[in-house]
mmCIF file of C-alpha atoms in Angstrom:
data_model
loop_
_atom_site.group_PDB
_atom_site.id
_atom_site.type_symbol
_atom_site.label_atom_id
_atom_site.label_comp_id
_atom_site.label_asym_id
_atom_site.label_seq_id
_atom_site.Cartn_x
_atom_site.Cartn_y
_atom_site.Cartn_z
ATOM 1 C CA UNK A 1 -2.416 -80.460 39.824
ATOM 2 C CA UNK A 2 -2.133 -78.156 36.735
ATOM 3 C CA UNK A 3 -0.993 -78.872 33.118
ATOM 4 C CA UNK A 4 1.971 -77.638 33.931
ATOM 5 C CA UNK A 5 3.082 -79.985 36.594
ATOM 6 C CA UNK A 6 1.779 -82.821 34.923
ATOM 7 C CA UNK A 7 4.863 -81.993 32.444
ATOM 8 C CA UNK A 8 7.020 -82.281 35.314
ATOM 9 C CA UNK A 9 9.011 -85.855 35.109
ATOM 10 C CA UNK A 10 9.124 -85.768 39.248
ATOM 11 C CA UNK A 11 5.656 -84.936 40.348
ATOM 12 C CA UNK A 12 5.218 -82.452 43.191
ATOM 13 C CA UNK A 13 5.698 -83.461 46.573
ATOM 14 C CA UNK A 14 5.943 -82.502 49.915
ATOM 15 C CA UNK A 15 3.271 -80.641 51.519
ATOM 16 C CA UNK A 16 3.589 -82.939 54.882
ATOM 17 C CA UNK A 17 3.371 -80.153 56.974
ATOM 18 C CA UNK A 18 -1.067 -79.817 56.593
ATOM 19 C CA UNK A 19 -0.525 -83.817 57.095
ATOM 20 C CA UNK A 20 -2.595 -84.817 60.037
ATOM 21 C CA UNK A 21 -0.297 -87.455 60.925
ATOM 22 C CA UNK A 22 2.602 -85.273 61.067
ATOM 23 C CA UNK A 23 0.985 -82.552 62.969
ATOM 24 C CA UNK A 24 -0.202 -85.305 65.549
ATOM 25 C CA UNK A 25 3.242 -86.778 65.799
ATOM 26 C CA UNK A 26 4.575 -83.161 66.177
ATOM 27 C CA UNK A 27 2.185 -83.109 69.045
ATOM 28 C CA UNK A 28 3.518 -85.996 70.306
ATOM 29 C CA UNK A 29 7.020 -85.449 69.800
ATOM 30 C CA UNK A 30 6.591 -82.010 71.689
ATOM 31 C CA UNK A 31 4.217 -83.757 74.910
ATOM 32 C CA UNK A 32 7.892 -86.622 75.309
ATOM 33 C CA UNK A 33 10.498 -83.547 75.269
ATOM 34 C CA UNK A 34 8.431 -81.927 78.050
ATOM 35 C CA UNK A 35 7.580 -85.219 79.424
ATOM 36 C CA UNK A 36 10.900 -86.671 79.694
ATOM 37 C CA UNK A 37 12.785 -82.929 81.073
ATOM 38 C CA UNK A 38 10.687 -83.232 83.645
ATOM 39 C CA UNK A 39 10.047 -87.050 84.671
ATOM 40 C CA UNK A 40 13.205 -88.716 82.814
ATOM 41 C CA UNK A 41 16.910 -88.411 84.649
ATOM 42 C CA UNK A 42 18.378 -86.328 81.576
ATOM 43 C CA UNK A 43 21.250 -88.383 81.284
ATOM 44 C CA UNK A 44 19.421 -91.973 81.302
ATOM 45 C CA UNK A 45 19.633 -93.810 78.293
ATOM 46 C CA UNK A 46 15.403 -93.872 78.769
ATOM 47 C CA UNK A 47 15.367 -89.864 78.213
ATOM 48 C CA UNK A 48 17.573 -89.970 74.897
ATOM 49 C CA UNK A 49 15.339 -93.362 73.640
ATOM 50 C CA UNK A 50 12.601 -91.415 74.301
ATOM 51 C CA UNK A 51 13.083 -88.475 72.563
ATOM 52 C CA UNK A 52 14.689 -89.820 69.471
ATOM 53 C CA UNK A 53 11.928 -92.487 68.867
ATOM 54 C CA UNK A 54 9.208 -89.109 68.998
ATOM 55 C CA UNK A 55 11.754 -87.212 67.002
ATOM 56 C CA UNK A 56 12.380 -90.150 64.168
ATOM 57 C CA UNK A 57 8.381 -90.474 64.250
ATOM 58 C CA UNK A 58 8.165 -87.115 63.160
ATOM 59 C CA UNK A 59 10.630 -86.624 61.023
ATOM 60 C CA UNK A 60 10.585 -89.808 58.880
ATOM 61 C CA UNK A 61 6.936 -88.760 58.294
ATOM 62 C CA UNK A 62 7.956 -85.394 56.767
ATOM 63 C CA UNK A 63 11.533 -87.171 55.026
ATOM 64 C CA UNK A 64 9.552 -89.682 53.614
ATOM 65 C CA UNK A 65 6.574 -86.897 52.296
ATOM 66 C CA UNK A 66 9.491 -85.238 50.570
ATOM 67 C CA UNK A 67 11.074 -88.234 48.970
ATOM 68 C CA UNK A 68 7.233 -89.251 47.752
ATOM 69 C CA UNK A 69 8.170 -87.637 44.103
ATOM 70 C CA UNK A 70 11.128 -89.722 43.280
ATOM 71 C CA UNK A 71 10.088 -93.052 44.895
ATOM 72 C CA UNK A 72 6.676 -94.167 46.171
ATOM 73 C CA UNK A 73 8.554 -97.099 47.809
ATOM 74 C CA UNK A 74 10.811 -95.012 49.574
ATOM 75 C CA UNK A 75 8.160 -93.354 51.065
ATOM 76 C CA UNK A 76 6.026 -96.258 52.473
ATOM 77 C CA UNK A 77 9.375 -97.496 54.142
ATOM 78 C CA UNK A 78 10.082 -93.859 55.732
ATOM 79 C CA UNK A 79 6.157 -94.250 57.009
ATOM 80 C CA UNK A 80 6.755 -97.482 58.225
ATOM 81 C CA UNK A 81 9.896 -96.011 60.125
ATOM 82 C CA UNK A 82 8.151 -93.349 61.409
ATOM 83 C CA UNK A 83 5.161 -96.117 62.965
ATOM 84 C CA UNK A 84 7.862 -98.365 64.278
ATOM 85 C CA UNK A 85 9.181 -95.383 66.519
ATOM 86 C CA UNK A 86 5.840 -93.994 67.814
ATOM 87 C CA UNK A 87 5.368 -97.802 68.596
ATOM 88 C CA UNK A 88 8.713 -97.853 70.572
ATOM 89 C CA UNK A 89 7.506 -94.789 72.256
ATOM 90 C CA UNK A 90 4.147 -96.149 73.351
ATOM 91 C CA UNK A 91 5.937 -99.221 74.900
ATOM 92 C CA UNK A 92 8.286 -96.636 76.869
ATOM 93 C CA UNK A 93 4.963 -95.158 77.966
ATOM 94 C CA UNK A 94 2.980 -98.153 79.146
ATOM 95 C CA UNK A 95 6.104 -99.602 81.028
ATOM 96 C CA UNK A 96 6.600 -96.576 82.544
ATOM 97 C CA UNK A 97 2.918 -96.752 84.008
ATOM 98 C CA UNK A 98 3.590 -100.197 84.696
ATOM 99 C CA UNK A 99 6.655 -100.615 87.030
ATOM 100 C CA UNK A 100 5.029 -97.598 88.767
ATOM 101 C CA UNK A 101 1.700 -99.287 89.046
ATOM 102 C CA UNK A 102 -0.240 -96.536 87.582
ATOM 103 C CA UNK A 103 -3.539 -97.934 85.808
ATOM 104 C CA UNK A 104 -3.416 -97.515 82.050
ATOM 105 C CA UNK A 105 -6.769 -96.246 80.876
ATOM 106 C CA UNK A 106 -8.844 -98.441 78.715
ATOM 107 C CA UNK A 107 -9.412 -97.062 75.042
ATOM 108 C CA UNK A 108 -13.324 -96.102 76.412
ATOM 109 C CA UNK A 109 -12.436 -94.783 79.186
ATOM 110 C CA UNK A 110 -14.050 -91.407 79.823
ATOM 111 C CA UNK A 111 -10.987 -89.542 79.643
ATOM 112 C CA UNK A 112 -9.459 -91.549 76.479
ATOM 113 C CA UNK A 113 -12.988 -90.388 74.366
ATOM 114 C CA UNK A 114 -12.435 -86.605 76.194
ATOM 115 C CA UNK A 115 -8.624 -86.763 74.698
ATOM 116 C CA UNK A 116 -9.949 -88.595 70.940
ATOM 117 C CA UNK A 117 -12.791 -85.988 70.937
ATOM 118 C CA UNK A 118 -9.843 -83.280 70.894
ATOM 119 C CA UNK A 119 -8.000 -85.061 68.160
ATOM 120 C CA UNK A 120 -10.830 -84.621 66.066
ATOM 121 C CA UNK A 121 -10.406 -80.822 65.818
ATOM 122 C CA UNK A 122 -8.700 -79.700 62.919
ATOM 123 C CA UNK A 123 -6.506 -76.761 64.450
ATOM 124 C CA UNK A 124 -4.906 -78.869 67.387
ATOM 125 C CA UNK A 125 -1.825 -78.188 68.518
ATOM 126 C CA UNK A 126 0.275 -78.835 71.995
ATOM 127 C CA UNK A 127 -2.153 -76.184 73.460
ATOM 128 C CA UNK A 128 -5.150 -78.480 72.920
ATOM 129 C CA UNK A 129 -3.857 -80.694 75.177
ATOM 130 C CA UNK A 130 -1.934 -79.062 77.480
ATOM 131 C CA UNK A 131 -4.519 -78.702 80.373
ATOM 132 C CA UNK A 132 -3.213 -82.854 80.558
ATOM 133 C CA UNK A 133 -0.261 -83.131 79.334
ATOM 134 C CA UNK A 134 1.005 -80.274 82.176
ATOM 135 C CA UNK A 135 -1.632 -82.004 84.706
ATOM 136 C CA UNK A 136 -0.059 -82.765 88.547
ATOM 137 C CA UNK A 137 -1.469 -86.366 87.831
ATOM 138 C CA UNK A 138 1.526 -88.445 86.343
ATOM 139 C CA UNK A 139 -1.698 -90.998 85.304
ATOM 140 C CA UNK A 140 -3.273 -88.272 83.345
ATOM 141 C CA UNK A 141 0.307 -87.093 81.332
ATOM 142 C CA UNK A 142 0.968 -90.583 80.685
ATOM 143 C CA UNK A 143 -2.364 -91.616 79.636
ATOM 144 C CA UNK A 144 -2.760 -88.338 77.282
ATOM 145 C CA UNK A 145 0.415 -88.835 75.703
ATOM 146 C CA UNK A 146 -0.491 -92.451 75.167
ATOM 147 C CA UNK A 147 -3.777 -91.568 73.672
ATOM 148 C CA UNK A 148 -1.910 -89.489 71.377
ATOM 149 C CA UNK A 149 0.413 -91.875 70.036
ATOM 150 C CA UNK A 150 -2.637 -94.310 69.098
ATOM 151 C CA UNK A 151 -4.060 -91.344 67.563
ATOM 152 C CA UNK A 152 -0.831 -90.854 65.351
ATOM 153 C CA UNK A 153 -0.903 -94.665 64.855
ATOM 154 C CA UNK A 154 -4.044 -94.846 63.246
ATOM 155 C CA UNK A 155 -3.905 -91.645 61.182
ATOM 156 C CA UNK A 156 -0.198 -93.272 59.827
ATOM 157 C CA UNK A 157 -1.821 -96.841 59.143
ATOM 158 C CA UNK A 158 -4.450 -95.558 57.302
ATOM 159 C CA UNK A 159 -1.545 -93.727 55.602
ATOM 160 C CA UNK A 160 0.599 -96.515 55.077
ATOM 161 C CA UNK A 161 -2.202 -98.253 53.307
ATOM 162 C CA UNK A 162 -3.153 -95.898 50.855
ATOM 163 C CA UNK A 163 0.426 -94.840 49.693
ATOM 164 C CA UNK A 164 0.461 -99.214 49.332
ATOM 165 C CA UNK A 165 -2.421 -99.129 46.963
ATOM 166 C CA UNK A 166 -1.436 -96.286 45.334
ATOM 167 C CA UNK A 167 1.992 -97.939 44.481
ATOM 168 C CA UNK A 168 0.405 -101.592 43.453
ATOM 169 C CA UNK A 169 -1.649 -99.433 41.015
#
């Protein structure tokens, strides 16, 4: 920040597009669209949940980075928003490998490290993944998608809880 912006009675803000949690939820949000056209009856209620809980995760992450310079508080509550969906999504997910009996993968599974090791990069994108999340195995799309989602999770926790300090200080 520069002298002049400290001047500034709202501070700058935005900037939630280099956010890793947004470009993981983006991920996400992009992995359920293609999911759901292909798996999901289009006009089920399941398809539309689906994609609007991965669309509100994503875009309550980049609402609430742009309302961050007129209210801190505002913010964490858009976060938290944006967490509840990607949770409501990851619950689609696992009942959707449940009623079909397809084995969820335990977090150290070798597959779950192979996705987490991707996650890591800093250029990811849809592409990273897409060897899995276009796989013929419905296990593996399921699984990859639900890897990312605890990915996004934990990137948007650790967010949560920052912005929280930040805002008792």
């Amino acid at each position: 920040m520069n002298s002049k912006d400290n001047n500034k009675f709202i501070p700058p803000h935005g900037g939630y597009q280099k956010l890793a949690s947004l470009q993981m939820a983006e991920i996400v949000n992009d992995a359920t669209v293609h999911f759901c056209n292909k798996y999901i009856d289009k006009y089920s209620r399941t398809h539309d949940q689906m994609v609007q809980a991965a669309r509100s995760g994503k875009q309550n992450i980049a609402e609430g980075s742009m309302v961050s310079g007129t209210s801190k508080e505002f913010e964490i509550k858009l976060m938290g928003v944006a967490r509840a969906s990607l949770e409501e999504l990851l619950n689609d997910y696992k009942d959707f490998l449940r009623v079909r009996g397809i084995p969820l993968w335990d977090k150290n599974d070798e597959r779950a490290l192979e996705i987490r090791k991707i996650g890591k990069r800093v250029d990811k994108s849809y592409l990273s993944y897409q060897t899995y999340l276009e796989s013929n195995s419905l296990e593996v799309v399921v699984n990859t998608i639900i890897c990312l989602i605890h990915q996004t999770n934990y990137l948007l926790d650790r967010q949560i809880r920052s912005l929280e300090e930040l805002f008792i200080k």
